[in-house]
Tab-separated table of C-alpha atoms in Angstrom:
chain	number	residue	atom	x	y	z
A	1	MET	CA	-135.461	-15.760	-40.443
A	2	ASP	CA	-134.586	-13.225	-43.145
A	3	ALA	CA	-130.901	-13.011	-42.304
A	4	PRO	CA	-127.774	-14.680	-43.713
A	5	ALA	CA	-126.825	-15.876	-40.257
A	6	TRP	CA	-127.928	-15.373	-36.692
A	7	ALA	CA	-126.292	-15.441	-33.286
A	8	LEU	CA	-127.953	-17.187	-30.355
A	9	ILE	CA	-126.924	-15.830	-26.960
A	10	ASP	CA	-127.461	-18.091	-23.963
A	11	LEU	CA	-128.128	-15.707	-21.068
A	12	GLY	CA	-128.365	-18.692	-18.756
A	13	ALA	CA	-124.749	-19.500	-19.592
A	14	ILE	CA	-123.763	-15.934	-18.726
A	15	ARG	CA	-125.545	-16.205	-15.401
A	16	ASP	CA	-123.901	-19.551	-14.655
A	17	ASN	CA	-120.475	-18.224	-15.653
A	18	VAL	CA	-120.788	-15.222	-13.354
A	19	ALA	CA	-121.950	-17.410	-10.479
A	20	ALA	CA	-119.039	-19.804	-11.065
A	21	LEU	CA	-116.537	-16.961	-11.199
A	22	ARG	CA	-117.942	-15.463	-8.004
A	23	HIS	CA	-117.534	-18.824	-6.279
A	24	HIS	CA	-114.004	-19.161	-7.659
A	25	VAL	CA	-112.751	-15.828	-6.284
A	26	GLY	CA	-114.313	-16.214	-2.861
A	27	GLY	CA	-114.497	-12.895	-1.060
A	28	ALA	CA	-113.281	-10.685	-3.890
A	29	GLY	CA	-115.854	-8.608	-5.739
A	30	LEU	CA	-116.549	-9.217	-9.412
A	31	MET	CA	-116.672	-6.563	-12.123
A	32	ALA	CA	-118.382	-7.862	-15.272
A	33	VAL	CA	-116.852	-6.164	-18.296
A	34	VAL	CA	-119.585	-5.471	-20.857
A	35	LYS	CA	-117.562	-3.175	-23.110
A	36	SER	CA	-117.829	-3.284	-26.901
A	37	ASP	CA	-121.465	-4.349	-26.812
A	38	ALA	CA	-120.637	-7.052	-24.268
A	39	TYR	CA	-117.974	-8.601	-26.506
A	40	GLY	CA	-120.530	-8.750	-29.309
A	41	HIS	CA	-123.160	-10.473	-27.151
A	42	GLY	CA	-125.410	-7.445	-26.517
A	43	LEU	CA	-124.788	-4.768	-23.897
A	44	LEU	CA	-128.034	-4.534	-21.989
A	45	PRO	CA	-129.208	-8.167	-21.844
A	46	CYS	CA	-125.737	-9.325	-20.799
A	47	ALA	CA	-125.369	-6.615	-18.180
A	48	VAL	CA	-128.684	-7.618	-16.650
A	49	ALA	CA	-127.776	-11.315	-16.752
A	50	ALA	CA	-124.466	-10.630	-15.010
A	51	LEU	CA	-126.027	-8.474	-12.303
A	52	THR	CA	-128.843	-10.916	-11.583
A	53	SER	CA	-126.238	-13.610	-10.990
A	54	GLY	CA	-124.132	-11.641	-8.535
A	55	ALA	CA	-121.797	-9.283	-10.385
A	56	ASP	CA	-120.961	-6.367	-8.101
A	57	TRP	CA	-119.781	-3.905	-10.753
A	58	LEU	CA	-120.011	-3.343	-14.488
A	59	ALA	CA	-117.305	-1.914	-16.742
A	60	VAL	CA	-117.513	-0.339	-20.181
A	61	VAL	CA	-114.969	1.350	-22.415
A	62	ARG	CA	-116.972	4.411	-23.499
A	63	VAL	CA	-119.216	6.823	-21.647
A	64	ALA	CA	-121.956	6.294	-24.240
A	65	GLU	CA	-122.202	2.649	-23.187
A	66	ALA	CA	-122.399	3.647	-19.538
A	67	LEU	CA	-125.174	6.142	-20.238
A	68	GLU	CA	-127.143	3.514	-22.151
A	69	LEU	CA	-127.037	1.286	-19.075
A	70	ARG	CA	-128.063	4.142	-16.803
A	71	ARG	CA	-130.965	5.076	-19.089
A	72	ALA	CA	-132.120	1.458	-18.860
A	73	GLY	CA	-132.364	1.819	-15.102
A	74	ILE	CA	-129.188	-0.002	-14.066
A	75	GLN	CA	-127.834	1.568	-10.884
A	76	ALA	CA	-124.976	-0.828	-10.097
A	77	PRO	CA	-121.458	0.602	-9.683
A	78	LEU	CA	-120.205	1.292	-13.191
A	79	LEU	CA	-116.700	2.119	-14.408
A	80	CYS	CA	-115.750	3.622	-17.748
A	81	VAL	CA	-112.217	2.287	-18.182
A	82	MET	CA	-111.124	4.662	-20.949
A	83	SER	CA	-111.890	8.318	-20.286
A	84	VAL	CA	-110.693	10.548	-23.126
A	85	PRO	CA	-109.958	14.276	-23.400
A	86	GLY	CA	-113.013	16.154	-24.581
A	87	GLY	CA	-115.339	13.362	-23.526
A	88	PRO	CA	-118.813	13.863	-22.013
A	89	HIS	CA	-117.462	13.963	-18.475
A	90	ASP	CA	-120.249	16.221	-17.145
A	91	GLU	CA	-122.903	13.703	-18.205
A	92	ALA	CA	-120.927	10.781	-16.803
A	93	ILE	CA	-120.564	12.518	-13.444
A	94	ARG	CA	-124.256	13.439	-13.280
A	95	ASN	CA	-125.120	9.803	-13.943
A	96	ASP	CA	-122.814	8.413	-11.255
A	97	VAL	CA	-120.400	6.801	-13.728
A	98	ASP	CA	-116.898	6.208	-12.374
A	99	LEU	CA	-114.088	7.419	-14.620
A	100	SER	CA	-110.545	6.150	-15.072
A	101	VAL	CA	-107.743	8.723	-15.039
A	102	SER	CA	-104.091	8.288	-16.045
A	103	THR	CA	-102.851	11.841	-16.599
A	104	VAL	CA	-102.893	15.085	-14.660
A	105	GLY	CA	-104.268	16.916	-17.684
A	106	LEU	CA	-107.333	14.662	-17.905
A	107	LEU	CA	-107.732	14.852	-14.146
A	108	ARG	CA	-107.966	18.649	-14.363
A	109	GLU	CA	-110.480	18.414	-17.196
A	110	ILE	CA	-112.690	16.024	-15.237
A	111	ALA	CA	-112.424	18.172	-12.120
A	112	ALA	CA	-113.660	21.156	-14.149
A	113	ALA	CA	-116.547	19.027	-15.421
A	114	ALA	CA	-117.361	18.108	-11.824
A	115	ARG	CA	-117.630	21.776	-10.910
A	116	ARG	CA	-120.102	22.261	-13.734
A	117	ALA	CA	-122.016	19.124	-12.739
A	118	GLY	CA	-122.196	20.278	-9.130
A	119	ARG	CA	-120.970	16.996	-7.685
A	120	PRO	CA	-117.580	15.254	-7.315
A	121	ALA	CA	-116.338	12.853	-9.970
A	122	ARG	CA	-115.660	9.305	-8.831
A	123	LEU	CA	-112.196	8.380	-10.089
A	124	HIS	CA	-110.117	5.237	-10.464
A	125	LEU	CA	-106.447	6.166	-10.840
A	126	LYS	CA	-104.682	3.852	-13.274
A	127	ALA	CA	-101.011	2.906	-12.928
A	128	ASP	CA	-98.946	1.599	-15.832
A	129	THR	CA	-97.132	-1.302	-14.183
A	130	GLY	CA	-95.739	-2.745	-17.396
A	131	MET	CA	-98.480	-2.987	-20.032
A	132	SER	CA	-97.226	0.292	-21.581
A	133	ARG	CA	-100.736	1.009	-22.851
A	134	GLY	CA	-102.755	3.258	-20.535
A	135	GLY	CA	-101.936	4.403	-17.039
A	136	ALA	CA	-99.393	6.632	-15.343
A	137	THR	CA	-95.854	5.288	-15.334
A	138	MET	CA	-94.188	4.747	-12.004
A	139	ALA	CA	-92.363	8.049	-12.525
A	140	GLN	CA	-95.650	9.855	-13.205
A	141	TRP	CA	-97.664	8.103	-10.525
A	142	PRO	CA	-96.764	10.308	-7.513
A	143	GLY	CA	-97.684	13.447	-9.453
A	144	LEU	CA	-101.030	11.960	-10.508
A	145	VAL	CA	-101.827	10.852	-6.963
A	146	ASP	CA	-100.893	14.231	-5.481
A	147	ALA	CA	-102.964	16.107	-8.047
A	148	ALA	CA	-105.951	13.822	-7.466
A	149	LEU	CA	-105.761	14.195	-3.701
A	150	ALA	CA	-105.510	17.980	-4.067
A	151	GLU	CA	-108.666	17.986	-6.175
A	152	GLN	CA	-110.300	15.670	-3.654
A	153	ALA	CA	-109.538	18.189	-0.926
A	154	GLU	CA	-111.292	20.805	-3.070
A	155	GLY	CA	-114.338	18.565	-3.320
A	156	THR	CA	-114.213	18.093	-7.096
A	157	VAL	CA	-113.220	14.424	-7.156
A	158	GLU	CA	-113.281	11.337	-4.988
A	159	VAL	CA	-110.569	8.728	-5.448
A	160	VAL	CA	-112.542	5.500	-5.144
A	161	GLY	CA	-110.263	3.076	-7.005
A	162	LEU	CA	-106.662	2.240	-7.868
A	163	TRP	CA	-106.010	-0.134	-10.734
A	164	SER	CA	-103.710	-1.486	-13.399
A	165	HIS	CA	-103.775	-4.103	-16.157
A	166	LEU	CA	-101.664	-7.216	-16.716
A	167	ALA	CA	-99.919	-7.730	-20.048
A	168	CYS	CA	-99.119	-11.456	-19.899
A	169	ALA	CA	-101.522	-13.101	-17.468
A	170	ASP	CA	-102.537	-15.537	-20.220
A	171	ILE	CA	-98.949	-16.762	-20.650
A	172	PRO	CA	-98.423	-19.186	-17.752
A	173	GLY	CA	-95.259	-18.492	-15.802
A	174	HIS	CA	-94.412	-15.254	-17.618
A	175	PRO	CA	-92.019	-13.280	-15.386
A	176	SER	CA	-93.714	-9.945	-16.119
A	177	VAL	CA	-96.721	-10.949	-14.031
A	178	GLN	CA	-94.798	-10.933	-10.774
A	179	VAL	CA	-93.008	-7.726	-11.752
A	180	GLN	CA	-96.323	-6.001	-12.458
A	181	LEU	CA	-97.850	-7.377	-9.276
A	182	GLY	CA	-94.972	-5.955	-7.240
A	183	LEU	CA	-95.198	-2.569	-8.940
A	184	PHE	CA	-98.939	-2.418	-8.386
A	185	ARG	CA	-98.477	-3.136	-4.695
A	186	ASP	CA	-95.885	-0.357	-4.588
A	187	ALA	CA	-98.234	2.037	-6.374
A	188	VAL	CA	-101.089	1.260	-3.981
A	189	ALA	CA	-98.823	1.651	-0.943
A	190	MET	CA	-97.509	4.991	-2.201
A	191	ALA	CA	-101.038	6.308	-2.864
A	192	GLU	CA	-102.264	5.192	0.541
A	193	ARG	CA	-99.292	6.767	2.289
A	194	ALA	CA	-100.168	10.002	0.518
A	195	GLY	CA	-103.704	9.818	1.910
A	196	ALA	CA	-105.734	7.890	-0.675
A	197	ARG	CA	-108.421	5.646	0.783
A	198	PRO	CA	-109.707	3.676	-2.192
A	199	GLN	CA	-112.822	1.561	-1.954
A	200	VAL	CA	-111.421	-0.939	-4.454
A	201	ARG	CA	-108.020	-1.988	-5.788
A	202	HIS	CA	-108.173	-4.116	-8.936
A	203	LEU	CA	-105.628	-5.739	-11.206
A	204	ALA	CA	-106.880	-9.165	-12.382
A	205	ASN	CA	-108.375	-9.685	-15.831
A	206	THR	CA	-110.019	-12.985	-16.858
A	207	PRO	CA	-106.833	-15.103	-17.181
A	208	ALA	CA	-105.513	-13.745	-13.882
A	209	THR	CA	-108.892	-14.373	-12.271
A	210	LEU	CA	-108.702	-17.988	-13.394
A	211	THR	CA	-105.087	-18.719	-12.468
A	212	LEU	CA	-103.454	-16.048	-10.265
A	213	SER	CA	-105.218	-15.607	-6.935
A	214	GLU	CA	-102.524	-13.258	-5.662
A	215	THR	CA	-103.736	-10.662	-8.193
A	216	TRP	CA	-107.348	-10.537	-7.024
A	217	PHE	CA	-107.146	-7.740	-4.387
A	218	ASP	CA	-110.634	-6.263	-3.730
A	219	LEU	CA	-112.119	-6.821	-7.158
A	220	VAL	CA	-111.516	-8.874	-10.293
A	221	ARG	CA	-112.391	-7.639	-13.789
A	222	THR	CA	-113.781	-10.490	-15.843
A	223	GLY	CA	-114.531	-9.809	-19.473
A	224	GLY	CA	-114.178	-12.919	-21.616
A	225	GLY	CA	-114.900	-15.210	-18.678
A	226	VAL	CA	-118.420	-13.799	-18.349
A	227	TYR	CA	-119.144	-15.079	-21.863
A	228	GLY	CA	-117.405	-18.434	-21.356
A	229	LEU	CA	-114.195	-17.376	-23.118
A	230	SER	CA	-110.541	-17.064	-22.174
A	231	THR	CA	-107.247	-16.222	-23.834
A	232	LEU	CA	-105.387	-18.843	-21.805
A	233	PRO	CA	-103.786	-21.673	-23.815
A	234	GLY	CA	-106.495	-24.177	-24.617
A	235	GLY	CA	-109.264	-21.736	-23.793
A	236	PRO	CA	-111.447	-21.551	-20.697
A	237	PRO	CA	-111.876	-24.246	-18.029
A	238	ASP	CA	-114.782	-26.613	-18.541
A	239	TRP	CA	-116.797	-24.914	-15.795
A	240	LEU	CA	-117.253	-21.884	-18.043
A	241	ARG	CA	-119.670	-22.266	-20.956
A	242	PRO	CA	-119.511	-20.269	-24.209
A	243	ALA	CA	-122.645	-18.151	-24.514
A	244	MET	CA	-122.657	-17.447	-28.266
A	245	SER	CA	-123.573	-19.745	-31.128
A	246	VAL	CA	-123.618	-18.550	-34.741
A	247	ARG	CA	-125.780	-20.370	-37.287
A	248	SER	CA	-126.750	-20.136	-40.937
A	249	ARG	CA	-128.456	-22.347	-43.553
A	250	LEU	CA	-127.423	-24.038	-46.740
A	251	VAL	CA	-128.762	-22.083	-49.705
A	252	GLN	CA	-127.355	-24.345	-52.412
A	253	VAL	CA	-125.985	-27.887	-52.700
A	254	LYS	CA	-124.143	-29.158	-55.778
A	255	GLN	CA	-121.854	-31.992	-56.876
A	256	VAL	CA	-118.483	-31.368	-58.502
A	257	ALA	CA	-115.870	-33.652	-59.998
A	258	GLY	CA	-112.503	-34.385	-58.451
A	259	GLY	CA	-109.938	-31.758	-59.369
A	260	THR	CA	-112.481	-28.905	-59.374
A	261	GLY	CA	-111.133	-25.606	-58.093
A	262	VAL	CA	-113.185	-23.927	-55.386
A	263	SER	CA	-113.603	-20.210	-54.610
A	264	TYR	CA	-111.271	-17.294	-55.343
A	265	GLY	CA	-107.779	-18.186	-56.473
A	266	HIS	CA	-108.597	-21.909	-56.547
A	267	ARG	CA	-106.580	-22.262	-53.356
A	268	TYR	CA	-108.776	-25.246	-52.597
A	269	VAL	CA	-109.237	-28.105	-55.057
A	270	ALA	CA	-111.690	-30.940	-54.467
A	271	ALA	CA	-109.609	-34.089	-54.026
A	272	MET	CA	-112.370	-36.301	-55.469
A	273	ARG	CA	-115.992	-36.097	-56.472
A	274	ALA	CA	-117.635	-34.024	-53.768
A	275	THR	CA	-120.830	-32.379	-52.592
A	276	LEU	CA	-120.392	-28.680	-51.957
A	277	GLY	CA	-122.735	-26.560	-49.855
A	278	LEU	CA	-123.081	-22.787	-49.927
A	279	ILE	CA	-123.973	-20.614	-46.940
A	280	PRO	CA	-124.761	-16.886	-47.299
A	281	VAL	CA	-122.231	-15.610	-44.795
A	282	GLY	CA	-118.702	-14.347	-45.381
A	283	TYR	CA	-116.220	-11.787	-44.181
A	284	ALA	CA	-118.782	-8.945	-44.310
A	285	GLU	CA	-120.808	-10.852	-41.721
A	286	GLY	CA	-117.797	-11.759	-39.585
A	287	VAL	CA	-116.111	-14.894	-40.960
A	288	PRO	CA	-112.409	-14.090	-41.467
A	289	ARG	CA	-111.268	-14.320	-45.082
A	290	ASN	CA	-108.014	-16.151	-44.269
A	291	PRO	CA	-107.830	-18.859	-46.988
A	292	ALA	CA	-105.239	-20.856	-45.068
A	293	ALA	CA	-107.370	-21.327	-41.957
A	294	ALA	CA	-108.670	-24.840	-41.372
A	295	LEU	CA	-112.168	-23.723	-40.396
A	296	GLU	CA	-114.916	-26.254	-39.834
A	297	VAL	CA	-118.672	-25.977	-39.355
A	298	GLY	CA	-121.282	-28.353	-37.983
A	299	VAL	CA	-124.034	-29.885	-40.137
A	300	ARG	CA	-126.161	-32.947	-39.327
A	301	GLY	CA	-124.065	-33.843	-36.298
A	302	HIS	CA	-120.722	-33.842	-38.132
A	303	ARG	CA	-117.933	-31.354	-38.768
A	304	TRP	CA	-117.102	-30.287	-42.299
A	305	PRO	CA	-114.314	-28.092	-43.689
A	306	VAL	CA	-114.823	-24.650	-45.154
A	307	ALA	CA	-113.486	-25.002	-48.693
A	308	GLY	CA	-111.178	-22.309	-49.992
A	309	THR	CA	-111.152	-18.556	-49.631
A	310	VAL	CA	-114.071	-17.013	-47.763
A	311	SER	CA	-115.950	-14.517	-49.944
A	312	MET	CA	-117.534	-11.282	-48.790
A	313	ASN	CA	-120.950	-12.906	-48.357
A	314	HIS	CA	-120.390	-16.628	-48.942
A	315	CYS	CA	-118.637	-19.696	-47.584
A	316	ILE	CA	-118.398	-23.040	-49.340
A	317	ILE	CA	-118.486	-26.295	-47.370
A	318	ASP	CA	-117.025	-29.569	-48.640
A	319	PHE	CA	-119.163	-32.558	-47.642
A	320	GLY	CA	-117.099	-35.068	-49.627
A	321	GLU	CA	-118.974	-37.995	-51.172
A	322	GLY	CA	-120.033	-40.183	-48.233
A	323	PRO	CA	-123.538	-41.075	-47.034
A	324	VAL	CA	-124.069	-37.768	-45.226
A	325	ALA	CA	-123.130	-35.883	-48.383
A	326	ALA	CA	-125.961	-37.659	-50.158
A	327	GLU	CA	-128.448	-36.406	-47.563
A	328	VAL	CA	-127.512	-32.756	-47.078
A	329	ALA	CA	-130.045	-30.410	-48.620
A	330	GLU	CA	-130.840	-26.778	-49.128
A	331	GLY	CA	-132.263	-25.358	-45.921
A	332	ASP	CA	-130.166	-27.513	-43.589
A	333	GLU	CA	-128.971	-25.601	-40.545
A	334	VAL	CA	-125.246	-24.929	-40.305
A	335	THR	CA	-123.570	-24.137	-36.965
A	336	LEU	CA	-120.441	-22.080	-37.497
A	337	PHE	CA	-119.531	-22.437	-33.834
A	338	GLY	CA	-121.353	-23.192	-30.611
A	339	PRO	CA	-120.794	-24.708	-27.157
A	340	GLY	CA	-119.790	-28.058	-28.688
A	341	ASP	CA	-122.712	-30.022	-27.251
A	342	ALA	CA	-123.568	-31.657	-30.583
A	343	GLY	CA	-120.001	-32.030	-31.759
A	344	GLU	CA	-119.993	-28.698	-33.575
A	345	PRO	CA	-116.839	-26.532	-33.550
A	346	THR	CA	-116.478	-24.147	-30.639
A	347	VAL	CA	-115.339	-20.554	-30.807
A	348	GLN	CA	-112.039	-21.755	-29.337
A	349	ASP	CA	-111.675	-24.158	-32.267
A	350	TRP	CA	-112.161	-21.244	-34.652
A	351	ALA	CA	-109.722	-19.076	-32.732
A	352	ASP	CA	-107.055	-21.790	-32.796
A	353	ALA	CA	-107.549	-22.372	-36.529
A	354	LEU	CA	-107.345	-18.653	-37.280
A	355	GLY	CA	-104.450	-17.785	-34.969
A	356	MET	CA	-106.763	-15.388	-33.098
A	357	VAL	CA	-108.122	-15.126	-29.587
A	358	SER	CA	-111.738	-16.097	-29.056
A	359	TYR	CA	-112.627	-12.495	-28.126
A	360	GLU	CA	-111.669	-11.411	-31.630
A	361	VAL	CA	-113.846	-14.082	-33.217
A	362	VAL	CA	-117.082	-13.273	-31.344
A	363	THR	CA	-116.763	-9.505	-31.712
A	364	ARG	CA	-116.555	-9.832	-35.513
A	365	PHE	CA	-120.220	-10.844	-35.798
A	366	GLY	CA	-121.883	-7.461	-35.695
A	367	ALA	CA	-124.778	-5.540	-37.216
A	368	LEU	CA	-125.356	-7.886	-40.179
A	369	VAL	CA	-125.892	-10.867	-37.874
A	370	PRO	CA	-129.036	-10.447	-35.736
A	371	ARG	CA	-128.952	-11.751	-32.181
A	372	SER	CA	-131.610	-13.601	-30.276
A	373	TYR	CA	-131.550	-14.554	-26.615
A	374	PHE	CA	-132.693	-17.432	-24.487
A	375	GLY	CA	-132.258	-18.417	-20.878
A	376	VAL	CA	-134.273	-17.038	-17.961
A	377	ILE	CA	-132.528	-14.180	-16.172
A	378	TYR	CA	-135.366	-13.142	-13.867
A	379	GLU	CA	-137.192	-15.512	-11.579
A	380	ASP	CA	-140.519	-14.095	-12.779
A	381	GLY	CA	-139.747	-14.470	-16.478
A	382	PRO	CA	-137.119	-14.250	-19.181
A	383	TRP	CA	-135.619	-11.060	-20.524
A	384	HIS	CA	-137.662	-9.298	-23.171
A	385	GLY	CA	-136.346	-6.415	-25.210
A	386	ASP	CA	-138.781	-5.406	-27.897
A	387	GLU	CA	-139.895	-1.761	-27.606
A	388	GLY	CA	-140.990	-2.003	-23.987
A	389	SER	CA	-139.654	-0.040	-21.058
A	390	TRP	CA	-137.097	-1.308	-18.577
A	391	GLN	CA	-139.918	-2.165	-16.165
A	392	ASP	CA	-141.725	-4.104	-18.901
A	393	CYS	CA	-138.544	-6.099	-19.553
A	394	ARG	CA	-138.565	-7.438	-16.023
A	395	THR	CA	-141.876	-9.251	-16.330
A	396	ALA	CA	-142.364	-10.005	-20.022
A	397	SER	CA	-142.992	-13.599	-20.976
A	398	ALA	CA	-141.161	-13.847	-24.318
A	399	PRO	CA	-137.423	-14.074	-24.978
A	400	TYR	CA	-135.579	-11.028	-26.237
A	401	ALA	CA	-134.883	-10.927	-29.966
A	402	GLY	CA	-132.853	-7.987	-31.158
A	403	THR	CA	-130.047	-6.851	-33.386
């Protein structure tokens, strides 16, 4: 493979994760969040995998992502969670994409787009219950609801959802969770008293889906959980499986004497005679530069430390001077992180070492790291992406390999 590194995406793991999450939440619906290119895993293959395993809804962050799914033939309920002023609202409405609204000004803009589109916009009104990010504050909420219901009476919009987002669901016992839950219940009650009849009320993200059943309402929004990830302390439960592995190969192996400085700034010094390996992947490809992080990779069934500062396109691995060090060779496969089946580091291990969340780690590996897919997602054959049509993808016999 003519690439410095490659990401393997296990679509079977995504299917299994969605099925497990559906079982976990019982009667609540499940919205699979495939925003940001499905957390770096690939928008279309992951959306299909989630839907074929029982996801009821999909969510994206930009209308362009929603339109890509619609062009591929996906007709499942689809929410764009971040509508913006000046956005392509007309096209979203014509393609049956639900839009989130937090302000009266944006509501009016979308209503005007609906008039041009000749059909009502499907809206989810968002309340700010304490995240202080998006959503109408509790003071603004009645005005937003009244304006939305007035537009609904005019036939320009349909209020199909009420929602909010939790700030601290991944901090067990955090008091803000119960405060936000109470405010969301108040917001829903106020909207329903005013005449709203939403199809879905949704509050729970992945950590709340995993640990806070009282937040589930009609629908849970699982992002990281779909891909086997979680921001909860210690990562996801063992019944969720990470779907992404990132691999590279050794391009050089050399021996150095004890006391040799390694990489920029010589922040790492070989403690004794050592075998060093070079892989052609660095911070341009997605490996954080942080020289203080205790990153490890997997080679020949063992874990080895990344030595020193990560370069733009290189990492150095210290194999020490033991028997394995004598065997490593150019061309050996290196697993940066994977599911941990062969003892290799997991994405959660990398996140812990870097002081990041696992979502941040996987989304770093972008255009310079090609993706390939495995795992059957249709009963009549695995997903295939090449240049074929959506219908061709359903029956092709080869796994998808894309960028």
